[in-house]
Short mmCIF file of C-alpha atoms in Angstrom, two decimals:
data_model
loop_
_atom_site.label_atom_id
_atom_site.label_comp_id
_atom_site.label_asym_id
_atom_site.label_seq_id
_atom_site.Cartn_x
_atom_site.Cartn_y
_atom_site.Cartn_z
CA MET A 1 -8.14 -19.96 -19.87
CA ALA A 2 -10.66 -19.79 -17.07
CA LEU A 3 -12.92 -16.80 -16.55
CA ALA A 4 -11.29 -13.99 -14.64
CA MET A 5 -13.15 -11.99 -12.03
CA GLY A 6 -12.59 -8.27 -11.92
CA ARG A 7 -13.32 -5.71 -9.25
CA ASP A 8 -14.87 -2.30 -9.63
CA ARG A 9 -13.35 0.86 -8.12
CA VAL A 10 -14.70 0.14 -4.64
CA GLY A 11 -13.60 -3.48 -4.61
CA ARG A 12 -16.93 -5.19 -5.34
CA MET A 13 -16.80 -8.21 -7.61
CA LYS A 14 -17.84 -7.56 -11.18
CA LYS A 15 -19.30 -10.04 -13.64
CA PRO A 16 -16.84 -12.65 -14.93
CA LEU A 17 -14.65 -11.44 -17.75
CA PRO A 18 -14.40 -13.65 -20.82
CA PRO A 19 -10.89 -14.92 -21.57
CA ALA A 20 -8.90 -12.87 -24.04
CA PRO A 21 -6.95 -14.94 -26.55
CA VAL A 22 -3.25 -14.09 -26.52
CA VAL A 23 -0.35 -15.67 -28.38
CA VAL A 24 2.79 -16.13 -26.29
CA ALA A 25 6.13 -17.49 -27.46
CA LEU A 26 7.85 -19.65 -24.83
CA SER A 27 11.30 -21.13 -24.90
CA SER A 28 11.27 -24.82 -25.77
CA ASP A 29 12.39 -25.65 -22.21
CA ASP A 30 9.58 -23.63 -20.63
CA ALA A 31 7.00 -25.09 -23.02
CA ALA A 32 8.22 -28.64 -22.30
CA ASP A 33 8.12 -27.99 -18.54
CA LEU A 34 4.55 -26.68 -18.68
CA LYS A 35 3.40 -29.57 -20.88
CA ALA A 36 5.00 -32.07 -18.48
CA ARG A 37 3.23 -30.44 -15.53
CA VAL A 38 -0.09 -30.76 -17.39
CA GLU A 39 0.65 -34.42 -18.17
CA ARG A 40 1.44 -35.05 -14.48
CA GLY A 41 -1.95 -33.61 -13.58
CA GLU A 42 -0.74 -30.44 -11.86
CA PHE A 43 -2.94 -28.48 -14.27
CA ALA A 44 -5.96 -29.42 -16.35
CA SER A 45 -4.64 -27.64 -19.44
CA LEU A 46 -1.77 -25.65 -20.81
CA ASP A 47 -3.94 -22.52 -20.54
CA GLU A 48 -4.44 -23.19 -16.83
CA ALA A 49 -0.69 -23.75 -16.34
CA VAL A 50 0.21 -20.46 -18.02
CA ALA A 51 -2.48 -18.60 -16.06
CA ALA A 52 -1.16 -20.08 -12.79
CA GLU A 53 2.39 -19.03 -13.61
CA LEU A 54 1.22 -15.50 -14.44
CA ALA A 55 -0.74 -15.36 -11.19
CA GLU A 56 2.39 -16.43 -9.28
CA LEU A 57 4.42 -13.74 -11.04
CA ASN A 58 1.78 -11.13 -10.20
CA TYR A 59 1.74 -12.28 -6.56
CA ARG A 60 5.53 -12.00 -6.26
CA ARG A 61 5.45 -8.53 -7.79
CA ALA A 62 2.65 -7.43 -5.44
CA ALA A 63 4.59 -8.79 -2.45
CA GLU A 64 7.63 -6.84 -3.59
CA ILE A 65 5.59 -3.64 -3.91
CA MET A 66 3.92 -4.14 -0.50
CA GLY A 67 7.22 -4.83 1.25
CA GLY A 68 6.97 -8.58 1.74
CA ASN A 69 4.63 -11.54 1.77
CA ASP A 70 3.40 -10.88 5.32
CA LYS A 71 2.29 -7.34 4.51
CA LEU A 72 0.63 -8.44 1.28
CA GLU A 73 -1.21 -11.28 3.03
CA ARG A 74 -2.44 -8.93 5.78
CA PHE A 75 -3.66 -6.47 3.15
CA LEU A 76 -5.43 -9.22 1.19
CA ASP A 77 -7.03 -10.58 4.37
CA GLU A 78 -8.37 -7.11 5.19
CA LEU A 79 -9.73 -6.71 1.68
CA GLU A 80 -11.37 -10.11 1.79
CA ALA A 81 -12.97 -9.43 5.16
CA GLU A 82 -13.73 -5.85 4.11
CA ALA A 83 -12.31 -4.91 7.48
CA ILE A 84 -10.83 -1.58 6.53
CA ASP A 85 -9.35 0.20 9.52
CA THR A 86 -10.31 3.85 9.15
CA LYS A 87 -7.31 4.95 11.21
CA ASP A 88 -5.22 4.07 8.17
CA TYR A 89 -7.09 6.78 6.26
CA VAL A 90 -8.46 9.28 8.79
CA ASP A 91 -7.18 10.36 12.19
CA ALA A 92 -10.43 9.89 14.08
CA GLU A 93 -9.56 12.17 17.00
CA ASP A 94 -8.72 15.10 14.72
CA PHE A 95 -11.72 14.39 12.51
CA PHE A 96 -14.20 14.39 15.39
CA ALA A 97 -12.55 17.41 17.06
CA ASP A 98 -12.95 19.37 13.82
CA LEU A 99 -16.53 18.14 13.46
CA ARG A 100 -17.39 19.18 17.05
CA ALA A 101 -15.78 22.61 16.54
CA SER A 102 -17.72 23.11 13.32
CA LEU A 103 -21.00 22.14 14.95
CA LYS A 104 -20.31 24.38 17.97
CA GLN A 105 -19.53 27.27 15.63
CA ARG A 106 -22.81 26.73 13.78
CA LEU A 107 -24.77 26.52 17.04
CA ASP A 108 -23.14 29.67 18.42
CA ALA A 109 -23.64 31.65 15.22
CA PRO A 110 -26.34 34.34 15.37
CA ARG A 111 -29.59 33.20 13.83
CA GLY A 112 -31.12 35.53 11.36
#
């Protein structure tokens, strides 16, 4: 299988991960289908075909979790562009109002 790229906790790309050998038992129909797709040139190898099918399964599961393909695609586009909208995480008006109040309180406090 090809090298997989991982991400660290803040979403930065990590060094490529070496493939991990795994043994998987497929039904004879599924194995024949994948082999035929490799022979037709859809995939360079059986490993690539299995990896692509797993990626598709992961994508469908992620879309289900996110509430649909459109929402997943928007989320992935934002991650790719690193265009994180802070309003999704912090209410800016409340945040800055609290910050201003805190600063005013510190400025008005008696100095010792």
